Amino acid sequence: MNNLSIKISLLGAAAISLIACGQPQKPEQNCAEQIVAELHNPESKNVVVVSHRGDWRNWPENSIPAIESVIAMGVDVMELDLKLTSDSVLVLCHDKTINRTTTGKGRVCDITYDSIRKCDLKRAHGVKVENMKMPTLREALEVCKDRIVVNVDQGYEYYDLVIAITEELGVTDQVLIKGKRAADVVAAKFAEYPNNMMYMPIIDILKPQGKALFEEYRQKGIVPLAYEVCWDKYTPEVEECMKHVVESGSKLWVNTLWPSLCGGLDDDKAFAENNPDAVYGEMIRRGATIIQTDRPQLLLEYLRSKGLHD
């Protein structure tokens, strides 16, 4: 493996199977360390569960209670989104504005952190939750420390700010950040720091930019920790991409959030048809060992019934 591959994939340290956090394989390992070890183990058949914006069906998305809820479920990775306030505070927010998720209005980049804190968060369908505020990245990471891996989805552009916080809190090794930038660009950024977060490329394999990025990784012999592969229709090209990911030694991350990301095999289909095997089972048969979901409890129950999670 070349130096660039080492910088991007961060493969190397651990390669053990995920054990339930109540029964660690090594006494000195905390829960997050066990999950990180699983992420670095392409041979394991256990499936890593990623919860999209936390338990947003029961709590406001990207909120502290939403994080605590998925930790209690036994989820492995908490996916979150970042935005930067006008006074340079990183907060957990998916949208460019606070209109949908809070009682306030306006673009995050135009509002101070103190002003955002005056607004209450809203649950799905616009239900306000009294005295629940939008958390900062620091607050979220303090909750997640040693307990769960954190995936920063929207936020690579804030890499310098994020790593300053993760290093201060001592959680850099349990944070996974992803993006669609060229491999050389990522390697150059990683070269600026002695310690880096895990990194994963996002591949929209049926789009020209995604095809080009995947081909770049292949041509350069780079083996990332995992690939996130997205597709709206299952074609021979998608099948070949997923096969290559698995055979190359990377993990395959898929999203069952909505049909356009997974060719129609999404969470709502699994729930509505009461047939999780038709969705999650099929993804696993195609090689997926990381699944991001909007229905973490349903996915966990299915995996546990198959002996694929704790």
PDB file of C-alpha atoms in Angstrom:
ATOM      1  CA  MET A   1       0.000   0.000   0.000  1.00  0.00           C
ATOM      2  CA  ASN A   2       1.386   3.408  -0.951  1.00  0.00           C
ATOM      3  CA  ASN A   3       1.660   6.386   1.405  1.00  0.00           C
ATOM      4  CA  LEU A   4      -1.421   8.036  -0.048  1.00  0.00           C
ATOM      5  CA  SER A   5      -3.440   4.917   0.610  1.00  0.00           C
ATOM      6  CA  ILE A   6      -2.252   4.824   4.194  1.00  0.00           C
ATOM      7  CA  LYS A   7      -3.205   8.446   4.766  1.00  0.00           C
ATOM      8  CA  ILE A   8      -6.681   8.079   3.347  1.00  0.00           C
ATOM      9  CA  SER A   9      -7.726   4.653   4.559  1.00  0.00           C
ATOM     10  CA  LEU A  10      -6.015   4.704   7.944  1.00  0.00           C
ATOM     11  CA  LEU A  11      -5.864   0.942   7.761  1.00  0.00           C
ATOM     12  CA  GLY A  12      -3.439  -0.727  10.033  1.00  0.00           C
ATOM     13  CA  ALA A  13      -4.053  -0.815  13.726  1.00  0.00           C
ATOM     14  CA  ALA A  14      -6.960  -3.025  14.648  1.00  0.00           C
ATOM     15  CA  ALA A  15      -8.652  -5.947  12.975  1.00  0.00           C
ATOM     16  CA  ILE A  16     -11.023  -7.652  15.375  1.00  0.00           C
ATOM     17  CA  SER A  17     -14.700  -8.478  15.157  1.00  0.00           C
ATOM     18  CA  LEU A  18     -17.258  -6.271  16.861  1.00  0.00           C
ATOM     19  CA  ILE A  19     -18.399  -7.672  20.189  1.00  0.00           C
ATOM     20  CA  ALA A  20     -21.307  -6.315  22.196  1.00  0.00           C
ATOM     21  CA  CYS A  21     -20.092  -3.402  24.276  1.00  0.00           C
ATOM     22  CA  GLY A  22     -21.091  -5.197  27.431  1.00  0.00           C
ATOM     23  CA  GLN A  23     -18.723  -8.046  26.511  1.00  0.00           C
ATOM     24  CA  PRO A  24     -15.562  -6.501  25.027  1.00  0.00           C
ATOM     25  CA  GLN A  25     -12.933  -8.741  23.508  1.00  0.00           C
ATOM     26  CA  LYS A  26     -10.233  -6.694  25.163  1.00  0.00           C
ATOM     27  CA  PRO A  27     -10.973  -5.246  28.627  1.00  0.00           C
ATOM     28  CA  GLU A  28      -9.122  -2.029  27.845  1.00  0.00           C
ATOM     29  CA  GLN A  29     -11.247  -1.260  24.779  1.00  0.00           C
ATOM     30  CA  ASN A  30     -14.202   1.057  25.133  1.00  0.00           C
ATOM     31  CA  CYS A  31     -17.283   0.774  22.939  1.00  0.00           C
ATOM     32  CA  ALA A  32     -16.087   3.262  20.315  1.00  0.00           C
ATOM     33  CA  GLU A  33     -12.732   1.496  20.011  1.00  0.00           C
ATOM     34  CA  GLN A  34     -14.481  -1.806  19.349  1.00  0.00           C
ATOM     35  CA  ILE A  35     -16.538  -0.228  16.580  1.00  0.00           C
ATOM     36  CA  VAL A  36     -13.443   1.391  15.048  1.00  0.00           C
ATOM     37  CA  ALA A  37     -11.758  -2.016  15.066  1.00  0.00           C
ATOM     38  CA  GLU A  38     -14.754  -3.440  13.232  1.00  0.00           C
ATOM     39  CA  LEU A  39     -14.572  -0.685  10.629  1.00  0.00           C
ATOM     40  CA  HIS A  40     -10.945  -1.632   9.993  1.00  0.00           C
ATOM     41  CA  ASN A  41     -11.763  -5.312   9.559  1.00  0.00           C
ATOM     42  CA  PRO A  42     -12.865  -6.068   5.966  1.00  0.00           C
ATOM     43  CA  GLU A  43     -13.023  -9.785   6.744  1.00  0.00           C
ATOM     44  CA  SER A  44     -15.808  -9.462   9.309  1.00  0.00           C
ATOM     45  CA  LYS A  45     -19.362 -10.327   8.297  1.00  0.00           C
ATOM     46  CA  ASN A  46     -20.872  -8.279  11.120  1.00  0.00           C
ATOM     47  CA  VAL A  47     -22.881  -5.328   9.824  1.00  0.00           C
ATOM     48  CA  VAL A  48     -22.163  -1.847  11.153  1.00  0.00           C
ATOM     49  CA  VAL A  49     -25.328   0.199  11.755  1.00  0.00           C
ATOM     50  CA  VAL A  50     -25.247   3.921  11.012  1.00  0.00           C
ATOM     51  CA  SER A  51     -28.151   6.023  12.261  1.00  0.00           C
ATOM     52  CA  HIS A  52     -29.019   8.958   9.992  1.00  0.00           C
ATOM     53  CA  ARG A  53     -29.226  12.161  12.091  1.00  0.00           C
ATOM     54  CA  GLY A  54     -29.839  10.045  15.182  1.00  0.00           C
ATOM     55  CA  ASP A  55     -33.238   8.833  16.355  1.00  0.00           C
ATOM     56  CA  TRP A  56     -35.140  11.572  14.548  1.00  0.00           C
ATOM     57  CA  ARG A  57     -38.451   9.710  14.589  1.00  0.00           C
ATOM     58  CA  ASN A  58     -38.657  10.177  18.351  1.00  0.00           C
ATOM     59  CA  TRP A  59     -36.492  13.275  18.891  1.00  0.00           C
ATOM     60  CA  PRO A  60     -35.417  16.316  16.888  1.00  0.00           C
ATOM     61  CA  GLU A  61     -32.820  15.301  14.315  1.00  0.00           C
ATOM     62  CA  ASN A  62     -29.171  15.938  15.180  1.00  0.00           C
ATOM     63  CA  SER A  63     -30.123  16.616  18.801  1.00  0.00           C
ATOM     64  CA  ILE A  64     -28.471  15.327  21.974  1.00  0.00           C
ATOM     65  CA  PRO A  65     -31.487  13.156  22.949  1.00  0.00           C
ATOM     66  CA  ALA A  66     -31.503  11.721  19.413  1.00  0.00           C
ATOM     67  CA  ILE A  67     -27.863  10.736  19.917  1.00  0.00           C
ATOM     68  CA  GLU A  68     -28.440   9.285  23.377  1.00  0.00           C
ATOM     69  CA  SER A  69     -31.350   7.246  22.037  1.00  0.00           C
ATOM     70  CA  VAL A  70     -29.336   5.494  19.320  1.00  0.00           C
ATOM     71  CA  ILE A  71     -26.475   4.831  21.730  1.00  0.00           C
ATOM     72  CA  ALA A  72     -28.975   3.103  24.021  1.00  0.00           C
ATOM     73  CA  MET A  73     -30.229   1.013  21.073  1.00  0.00           C
ATOM     74  CA  GLY A  74     -26.751  -0.266  20.347  1.00  0.00           C
ATOM     75  CA  VAL A  75     -26.160   1.659  17.102  1.00  0.00           C
ATOM     76  CA  ASP A  76     -22.519   1.748  16.001  1.00  0.00           C
ATOM     77  CA  VAL A  77     -22.243   5.085  14.178  1.00  0.00           C
ATOM     78  CA  MET A  78     -24.070   8.379  14.653  1.00  0.00           C
ATOM     79  CA  GLU A  79     -24.275  10.353  11.389  1.00  0.00           C
ATOM     80  CA  LEU A  80     -24.472  14.131  11.774  1.00  0.00           C
ATOM     81  CA  ASP A  81     -24.323  17.266   9.654  1.00  0.00           C
ATOM     82  CA  LEU A  82     -22.467  20.496  10.325  1.00  0.00           C
ATOM     83  CA  LYS A  83     -23.026  24.154   9.615  1.00  0.00           C
ATOM     84  CA  LEU A  84     -20.979  27.185  10.706  1.00  0.00           C
ATOM     85  CA  THR A  85     -22.620  30.151  12.437  1.00  0.00           C
ATOM     86  CA  SER A  86     -21.753  33.750  11.660  1.00  0.00           C
ATOM     87  CA  ASP A  87     -19.471  33.792  14.717  1.00  0.00           C
ATOM     88  CA  SER A  88     -17.680  30.571  13.674  1.00  0.00           C
ATOM     89  CA  VAL A  89     -19.365  27.986  15.904  1.00  0.00           C
ATOM     90  CA  LEU A  90     -19.936  24.535  14.394  1.00  0.00           C
ATOM     91  CA  VAL A  91     -23.492  23.366  15.082  1.00  0.00           C
ATOM     92  CA  LEU A  92     -25.417  20.222  14.172  1.00  0.00           C
ATOM     93  CA  CYS A  93     -27.738  21.178  11.339  1.00  0.00           C
ATOM     94  CA  HIS A  94     -28.439  19.568   7.978  1.00  0.00           C
ATOM     95  CA  ASP A  95     -30.080  22.482   6.146  1.00  0.00           C
ATOM     96  CA  LYS A  96     -28.534  25.799   5.199  1.00  0.00           C
ATOM     97  CA  THR A  97     -31.314  27.493   7.171  1.00  0.00           C
ATOM     98  CA  ILE A  98     -32.799  26.836  10.605  1.00  0.00           C
ATOM     99  CA  ASN A  99     -36.353  27.210   9.273  1.00  0.00           C
ATOM    100  CA  ARG A 100     -37.315  23.525   9.175  1.00  0.00           C
ATOM    101  CA  THR A 101     -35.608  22.246  12.307  1.00  0.00           C
ATOM    102  CA  THR A 102     -36.110  25.134  14.759  1.00  0.00           C
ATOM    103  CA  THR A 103     -38.630  27.807  15.672  1.00  0.00           C
ATOM    104  CA  GLY A 104     -36.360  30.439  14.123  1.00  0.00           C
ATOM    105  CA  LYS A 105     -35.665  31.537  10.574  1.00  0.00           C
ATOM    106  CA  GLY A 106     -32.625  32.433   8.527  1.00  0.00           C
ATOM    107  CA  ARG A 107     -29.386  30.980   7.188  1.00  0.00           C
ATOM    108  CA  VAL A 108     -27.055  29.477   9.759  1.00  0.00           C
ATOM    109  CA  CYS A 109     -24.115  31.372   8.285  1.00  0.00           C
ATOM    110  CA  ASP A 110     -25.923  34.678   8.927  1.00  0.00           C
ATOM    111  CA  ILE A 111     -26.894  33.985  12.548  1.00  0.00           C
ATOM    112  CA  THR A 112     -24.828  34.029  15.732  1.00  0.00           C
ATOM    113  CA  TYR A 113     -24.685  30.969  17.943  1.00  0.00           C
ATOM    114  CA  ASP A 114     -26.385  32.827  20.820  1.00  0.00           C
ATOM    115  CA  SER A 115     -29.276  33.755  18.534  1.00  0.00           C
ATOM    116  CA  ILE A 116     -29.717  30.153  17.413  1.00  0.00           C
ATOM    117  CA  ARG A 117     -29.770  29.046  21.050  1.00  0.00           C
ATOM    118  CA  LYS A 118     -32.823  31.225  21.601  1.00  0.00           C
ATOM    119  CA  CYS A 119     -34.773  28.961  19.245  1.00  0.00           C
ATOM    120  CA  ASP A 120     -36.331  25.624  20.197  1.00  0.00           C
ATOM    121  CA  LEU A 121     -35.742  22.528  18.098  1.00  0.00           C
ATOM    122  CA  LYS A 122     -38.599  20.907  16.206  1.00  0.00           C
ATOM    123  CA  ARG A 123     -39.309  17.239  15.665  1.00  0.00           C
ATOM    124  CA  ALA A 124     -40.350  15.759  12.336  1.00  0.00           C
ATOM    125  CA  HIS A 125     -43.599  17.280  11.036  1.00  0.00           C
ATOM    126  CA  GLY A 126     -42.779  20.558  12.789  1.00  0.00           C
ATOM    127  CA  VAL A 127     -43.620  19.711  16.396  1.00  0.00           C
ATOM    128  CA  LYS A 128     -41.777  22.080  18.728  1.00  0.00           C
ATOM    129  CA  VAL A 129     -39.866  20.714  21.707  1.00  0.00           C
ATOM    130  CA  GLU A 130     -39.711  23.222  24.542  1.00  0.00           C
ATOM    131  CA  ASN A 131     -36.240  24.152  25.800  1.00  0.00           C
ATOM    132  CA  MET A 132     -34.380  21.779  23.475  1.00  0.00           C
ATOM    133  CA  LYS A 133     -31.602  23.597  21.640  1.00  0.00           C
ATOM    134  CA  MET A 134     -29.412  22.963  18.623  1.00  0.00           C
ATOM    135  CA  PRO A 135     -26.157  21.439  19.917  1.00  0.00           C
ATOM    136  CA  THR A 136     -22.658  22.399  18.957  1.00  0.00           C
ATOM    137  CA  LEU A 137     -20.257  19.839  17.539  1.00  0.00           C
ATOM    138  CA  ARG A 138     -18.291  20.021  20.774  1.00  0.00           C
ATOM    139  CA  GLU A 139     -21.361  19.178  22.846  1.00  0.00           C
ATOM    140  CA  ALA A 140     -22.230  16.258  20.599  1.00  0.00           C
ATOM    141  CA  LEU A 141     -18.706  14.841  20.663  1.00  0.00           C
ATOM    142  CA  GLU A 142     -18.587  15.079  24.449  1.00  0.00           C
ATOM    143  CA  VAL A 143     -21.695  12.884  24.560  1.00  0.00           C
ATOM    144  CA  CYS A 144     -20.299  10.437  21.990  1.00  0.00           C
ATOM    145  CA  LYS A 145     -16.784  10.149  23.450  1.00  0.00           C
ATOM    146  CA  ASP A 146     -15.822   6.478  23.946  1.00  0.00           C
ATOM    147  CA  ARG A 147     -19.437   5.380  23.334  1.00  0.00           C
ATOM    148  CA  ILE A 148     -20.129   5.520  19.588  1.00  0.00           C
ATOM    149  CA  VAL A 149     -18.357   6.357  16.341  1.00  0.00           C
ATOM    150  CA  VAL A 150     -19.310   9.679  14.771  1.00  0.00           C
ATOM    151  CA  ASN A 151     -19.744  10.163  11.026  1.00  0.00           C
ATOM    152  CA  VAL A 152     -19.480  13.759   9.843  1.00  0.00           C
ATOM    153  CA  ASP A 153     -21.417  13.843   6.581  1.00  0.00           C
ATOM    154  CA  GLN A 154     -21.868  17.460   5.578  1.00  0.00           C
ATOM    155  CA  GLY A 155     -18.740  19.042   6.970  1.00  0.00           C
ATOM    156  CA  TYR A 156     -15.529  18.158   5.138  1.00  0.00           C
ATOM    157  CA  GLU A 157     -15.141  21.827   4.214  1.00  0.00           C
ATOM    158  CA  TYR A 158     -14.721  22.504   7.942  1.00  0.00           C
ATOM    159  CA  TYR A 159     -11.972  19.908   8.387  1.00  0.00           C
ATOM    160  CA  ASP A 160      -9.551  22.297  10.131  1.00  0.00           C
ATOM    161  CA  LEU A 161     -12.179  23.430  12.630  1.00  0.00           C
ATOM    162  CA  VAL A 162     -13.444  19.899  13.244  1.00  0.00           C
ATOM    163  CA  ILE A 163     -10.064  18.353  13.893  1.00  0.00           C
ATOM    164  CA  ALA A 164      -9.138  21.145  16.297  1.00  0.00           C
ATOM    165  CA  ILE A 165     -12.129  20.107  18.411  1.00  0.00           C
ATOM    166  CA  THR A 166     -11.617  16.349  18.055  1.00  0.00           C
ATOM    167  CA  GLU A 167      -7.968  16.631  19.053  1.00  0.00           C
ATOM    168  CA  GLU A 168      -8.796  18.752  22.083  1.00  0.00           C
ATOM    169  CA  LEU A 169     -11.411  16.231  23.214  1.00  0.00           C
ATOM    170  CA  GLY A 170      -9.291  13.198  22.337  1.00  0.00           C
ATOM    171  CA  VAL A 171     -11.875  11.690  19.962  1.00  0.00           C
ATOM    172  CA  THR A 172     -10.178  12.030  16.560  1.00  0.00           C
ATOM    173  CA  ASP A 173      -9.765   8.264  16.180  1.00  0.00           C
ATOM    174  CA  GLN A 174     -13.520   7.669  16.580  1.00  0.00           C
ATOM    175  CA  VAL A 175     -14.624  10.188  13.952  1.00  0.00           C
ATOM    176  CA  LEU A 176     -15.230   9.275  10.302  1.00  0.00           C
ATOM    177  CA  ILE A 177     -15.534  12.053   7.754  1.00  0.00           C
ATOM    178  CA  LYS A 178     -16.516  11.560   4.133  1.00  0.00           C
ATOM    179  CA  GLY A 179     -16.611  13.479   0.881  1.00  0.00           C
ATOM    180  CA  LYS A 180     -16.361  13.542  -2.906  1.00  0.00           C
ATOM    181  CA  ARG A 181     -12.993  15.256  -3.312  1.00  0.00           C
ATOM    182  CA  ALA A 182     -10.103  13.923  -5.348  1.00  0.00           C
ATOM    183  CA  ALA A 183      -7.769  11.562  -3.530  1.00  0.00           C
ATOM    184  CA  ASP A 184      -4.780  13.900  -3.901  1.00  0.00           C
ATOM    185  CA  VAL A 185      -6.745  16.759  -2.359  1.00  0.00           C
ATOM    186  CA  VAL A 186      -7.633  14.655   0.658  1.00  0.00           C
ATOM    187  CA  ALA A 187      -4.065  13.388   1.013  1.00  0.00           C
ATOM    188  CA  ALA A 188      -2.733  16.947   0.941  1.00  0.00           C
ATOM    189  CA  LYS A 189      -5.114  17.981   3.705  1.00  0.00           C
ATOM    190  CA  PHE A 190      -4.213  14.956   5.817  1.00  0.00           C
ATOM    191  CA  ALA A 191      -0.511  15.741   5.395  1.00  0.00           C
ATOM    192  CA  GLU A 192      -1.071  18.946   7.366  1.00  0.00           C
ATOM    193  CA  TYR A 193      -1.783  17.015  10.578  1.00  0.00           C
ATOM    194  CA  PRO A 194       0.041  14.280  12.506  1.00  0.00           C
ATOM    195  CA  ASN A 195      -3.264  12.659  13.441  1.00  0.00           C
ATOM    196  CA  ASN A 196      -6.394  12.509  11.293  1.00  0.00           C
ATOM    197  CA  MET A 197      -9.960  11.330  11.302  1.00  0.00           C
ATOM    198  CA  MET A 198     -10.960   8.291   9.275  1.00  0.00           C
ATOM    199  CA  TYR A 199     -11.927   9.184   5.715  1.00  0.00           C
ATOM    200  CA  MET A 200     -14.327   7.585   3.232  1.00  0.00           C
ATOM    201  CA  PRO A 201     -15.054   8.612  -0.380  1.00  0.00           C
ATOM    202  CA  ILE A 202     -18.654   8.918  -1.574  1.00  0.00           C
ATOM    203  CA  ILE A 203     -19.197   7.340  -4.989  1.00  0.00           C
ATOM    204  CA  ASP A 204     -22.305   8.203  -7.036  1.00  0.00           C
ATOM    205  CA  ILE A 205     -21.383   5.425  -9.411  1.00  0.00           C
ATOM    206  CA  LEU A 206     -23.945   6.185 -12.127  1.00  0.00           C
ATOM    207  CA  LYS A 207     -22.941   9.860 -12.367  1.00  0.00           C
ATOM    208  CA  PRO A 208     -19.885  11.080 -14.327  1.00  0.00           C
ATOM    209  CA  GLN A 209     -18.196  12.649 -11.289  1.00  0.00           C
ATOM    210  CA  GLY A 210     -18.714   9.497  -9.240  1.00  0.00           C
ATOM    211  CA  LYS A 211     -17.392   7.240 -11.988  1.00  0.00           C
ATOM    212  CA  ALA A 212     -14.308   9.423 -12.360  1.00  0.00           C
ATOM    213  CA  LEU A 213     -13.597   9.442  -8.635  1.00  0.00           C
ATOM    214  CA  PHE A 214     -13.964   5.666  -8.369  1.00  0.00           C
ATOM    215  CA  GLU A 215     -11.672   5.170 -11.355  1.00  0.00           C
ATOM    216  CA  GLU A 216      -9.086   7.484  -9.786  1.00  0.00           C
ATOM    217  CA  TYR A 217      -8.965   5.360  -6.651  1.00  0.00           C
ATOM    218  CA  ARG A 218      -8.675   2.186  -8.724  1.00  0.00           C
ATOM    219  CA  GLN A 219      -5.967   3.512 -11.010  1.00  0.00           C
ATOM    220  CA  LYS A 220      -3.870   4.744  -8.086  1.00  0.00           C
ATOM    221  CA  GLY A 221      -4.292   1.527  -6.149  1.00  0.00           C
ATOM    222  CA  ILE A 222      -5.782   3.325  -3.174  1.00  0.00           C
ATOM    223  CA  VAL A 223      -7.711   1.098  -0.774  1.00  0.00           C
ATOM    224  CA  PRO A 224      -9.851   3.315   1.470  1.00  0.00           C
ATOM    225  CA  LEU A 225     -11.364   2.167   4.719  1.00  0.00           C
ATOM    226  CA  ALA A 226     -14.749   1.992   2.994  1.00  0.00           C
ATOM    227  CA  TYR A 227     -16.638   3.320   0.005  1.00  0.00           C
ATOM    228  CA  GLU A 228     -20.097   4.807   0.237  1.00  0.00           C
ATOM    229  CA  VAL A 229     -21.768   3.744  -2.997  1.00  0.00           C
ATOM    230  CA  CYS A 230     -24.990   5.411  -4.165  1.00  0.00           C
ATOM    231  CA  TRP A 231     -27.217   4.441  -7.109  1.00  0.00           C
ATOM    232  CA  ASP A 232     -30.812   4.973  -8.198  1.00  0.00           C
ATOM    233  CA  LYS A 233     -31.040   1.874 -10.417  1.00  0.00           C
ATOM    234  CA  TYR A 234     -29.283  -1.444  -9.944  1.00  0.00           C
ATOM    235  CA  THR A 235     -27.301  -1.997 -13.138  1.00  0.00           C
ATOM    236  CA  PRO A 236     -24.341  -4.211 -14.117  1.00  0.00           C
ATOM    237  CA  GLU A 237     -22.115  -1.179 -13.528  1.00  0.00           C
ATOM    238  CA  VAL A 238     -23.368  -0.860  -9.959  1.00  0.00           C
ATOM    239  CA  GLU A 239     -22.917  -4.578  -9.388  1.00  0.00           C
ATOM    240  CA  GLU A 240     -19.352  -4.475 -10.712  1.00  0.00           C
ATOM    241  CA  CYS A 241     -18.508  -1.456  -8.547  1.00  0.00           C
ATOM    242  CA  MET A 242     -19.785  -3.113  -5.387  1.00  0.00           C
ATOM    243  CA  LYS A 243     -17.966  -6.340  -6.223  1.00  0.00           C
ATOM    244  CA  HIS A 244     -14.692  -4.474  -6.723  1.00  0.00           C
ATOM    245  CA  VAL A 245     -15.095  -2.609  -3.432  1.00  0.00           C
ATOM    246  CA  VAL A 246     -15.472  -5.843  -1.489  1.00  0.00           C
ATOM    247  CA  GLU A 247     -12.712  -7.715  -3.335  1.00  0.00           C
ATOM    248  CA  SER A 248     -10.262  -4.815  -2.965  1.00  0.00           C
ATOM    249  CA  GLY A 249     -10.397  -4.995   0.834  1.00  0.00           C
ATOM    250  CA  SER A 250     -12.587  -1.958   1.498  1.00  0.00           C
ATOM    251  CA  LYS A 251     -15.896  -2.127   3.303  1.00  0.00           C
ATOM    252  CA  LEU A 252     -19.064  -1.374   1.359  1.00  0.00           C
ATOM    253  CA  TRP A 253     -21.315   1.317   2.857  1.00  0.00           C
ATOM    254  CA  VAL A 254     -24.856   1.576   1.476  1.00  0.00           C
ATOM    255  CA  ASN A 255     -27.726   3.904   2.335  1.00  0.00           C
ATOM    256  CA  THR A 256     -31.287   2.636   2.709  1.00  0.00           C
ATOM    257  CA  LEU A 257     -32.612   6.100   3.503  1.00  0.00           C
ATOM    258  CA  TRP A 258     -34.640   6.725   0.350  1.00  0.00           C
ATOM    259  CA  PRO A 259     -35.076   5.039  -3.055  1.00  0.00           C
ATOM    260  CA  SER A 260     -32.743   7.275  -5.087  1.00  0.00           C
ATOM    261  CA  LEU A 261     -29.746   6.198  -3.012  1.00  0.00           C
ATOM    262  CA  CYS A 262     -30.301   2.454  -3.207  1.00  0.00           C
ATOM    263  CA  GLY A 263     -32.353   1.578  -6.253  1.00  0.00           C
ATOM    264  CA  GLY A 264     -35.608   1.397  -4.325  1.00  0.00           C
ATOM    265  CA  LEU A 265     -34.446  -0.910  -1.527  1.00  0.00           C
ATOM    266  CA  ASP A 266     -35.118   1.594   1.240  1.00  0.00           C
ATOM    267  CA  ASP A 267     -36.185   1.613   4.896  1.00  0.00           C
ATOM    268  CA  ASP A 268     -39.805   2.511   4.209  1.00  0.00           C
ATOM    269  CA  LYS A 269     -40.145  -0.479   1.861  1.00  0.00           C
ATOM    270  CA  ALA A 270     -38.743  -2.784   4.563  1.00  0.00           C
ATOM    271  CA  PHE A 271     -41.144  -1.321   7.127  1.00  0.00           C
ATOM    272  CA  ALA A 272     -44.279  -1.060   4.979  1.00  0.00           C
ATOM    273  CA  GLU A 273     -43.957  -4.593   3.614  1.00  0.00           C
ATOM    274  CA  ASN A 274     -42.828  -6.009   6.968  1.00  0.00           C
ATOM    275  CA  ASN A 275     -39.998  -7.667   5.095  1.00  0.00           C
ATOM    276  CA  PRO A 276     -36.592  -6.372   6.219  1.00  0.00           C
ATOM    277  CA  ASP A 277     -34.840  -9.264   4.511  1.00  0.00           C
ATOM    278  CA  ALA A 278     -35.978  -7.978   1.110  1.00  0.00           C
ATOM    279  CA  VAL A 279     -34.066  -4.757   1.799  1.00  0.00           C
ATOM    280  CA  TYR A 280     -31.335  -5.302   4.377  1.00  0.00           C
ATOM    281  CA  GLY A 281     -30.794  -8.953   3.513  1.00  0.00           C
ATOM    282  CA  GLU A 282     -30.416  -8.122  -0.165  1.00  0.00           C
ATOM    283  CA  MET A 283     -27.886  -5.381   0.603  1.00  0.00           C
ATOM    284  CA  ILE A 284     -25.870  -7.827   2.691  1.00  0.00           C
ATOM    285  CA  ARG A 285     -26.009 -10.437  -0.075  1.00  0.00           C
ATOM    286  CA  ARG A 286     -24.547  -7.817  -2.409  1.00  0.00           C
ATOM    287  CA  GLY A 287     -21.629  -7.333  -0.025  1.00  0.00           C
ATOM    288  CA  ALA A 288     -22.663  -4.457   2.233  1.00  0.00           C
ATOM    289  CA  THR A 289     -21.240  -4.517   5.764  1.00  0.00           C
ATOM    290  CA  ILE A 290     -22.145  -0.921   6.662  1.00  0.00           C
ATOM    291  CA  ILE A 291     -25.757   0.238   6.352  1.00  0.00           C
ATOM    292  CA  GLN A 292     -26.983   3.764   7.022  1.00  0.00           C
ATOM    293  CA  THR A 293     -30.639   3.794   8.005  1.00  0.00           C
ATOM    294  CA  ASP A 294     -33.546   5.967   9.085  1.00  0.00           C
ATOM    295  CA  ARG A 295     -34.984   2.984  10.986  1.00  0.00           C
ATOM    296  CA  PRO A 296     -32.155   1.879  13.267  1.00  0.00           C
ATOM    297  CA  GLN A 297     -34.302  -0.232  15.583  1.00  0.00           C
ATOM    298  CA  LEU A 298     -35.767  -2.224  12.683  1.00  0.00           C
ATOM    299  CA  LEU A 299     -32.334  -2.822  11.183  1.00  0.00           C
ATOM    300  CA  LEU A 300     -30.804  -3.835  14.509  1.00  0.00           C
ATOM    301  CA  GLU A 301     -33.608  -6.307  15.203  1.00  0.00           C
ATOM    302  CA  TYR A 302     -33.139  -7.872  11.785  1.00  0.00           C
ATOM    303  CA  LEU A 303     -29.349  -8.146  12.105  1.00  0.00           C
ATOM    304  CA  ARG A 304     -29.550  -9.612  15.598  1.00  0.00           C
ATOM    305  CA  SER A 305     -31.997 -12.234  14.373  1.00  0.00           C
ATOM    306  CA  LYS A 306     -29.413 -13.253  11.772  1.00  0.00           C
ATOM    307  CA  GLY A 307     -26.434 -13.186  14.145  1.00  0.00           C
ATOM    308  CA  LEU A 308     -24.896 -10.205  12.315  1.00  0.00           C
ATOM    309  CA  HIS A 309     -24.827  -7.698  15.183  1.00  0.00           C
ATOM    310  CA  ASP A 310     -23.817  -8.180  18.861  1.00  0.00           C
TER     311      ASP A 310
END
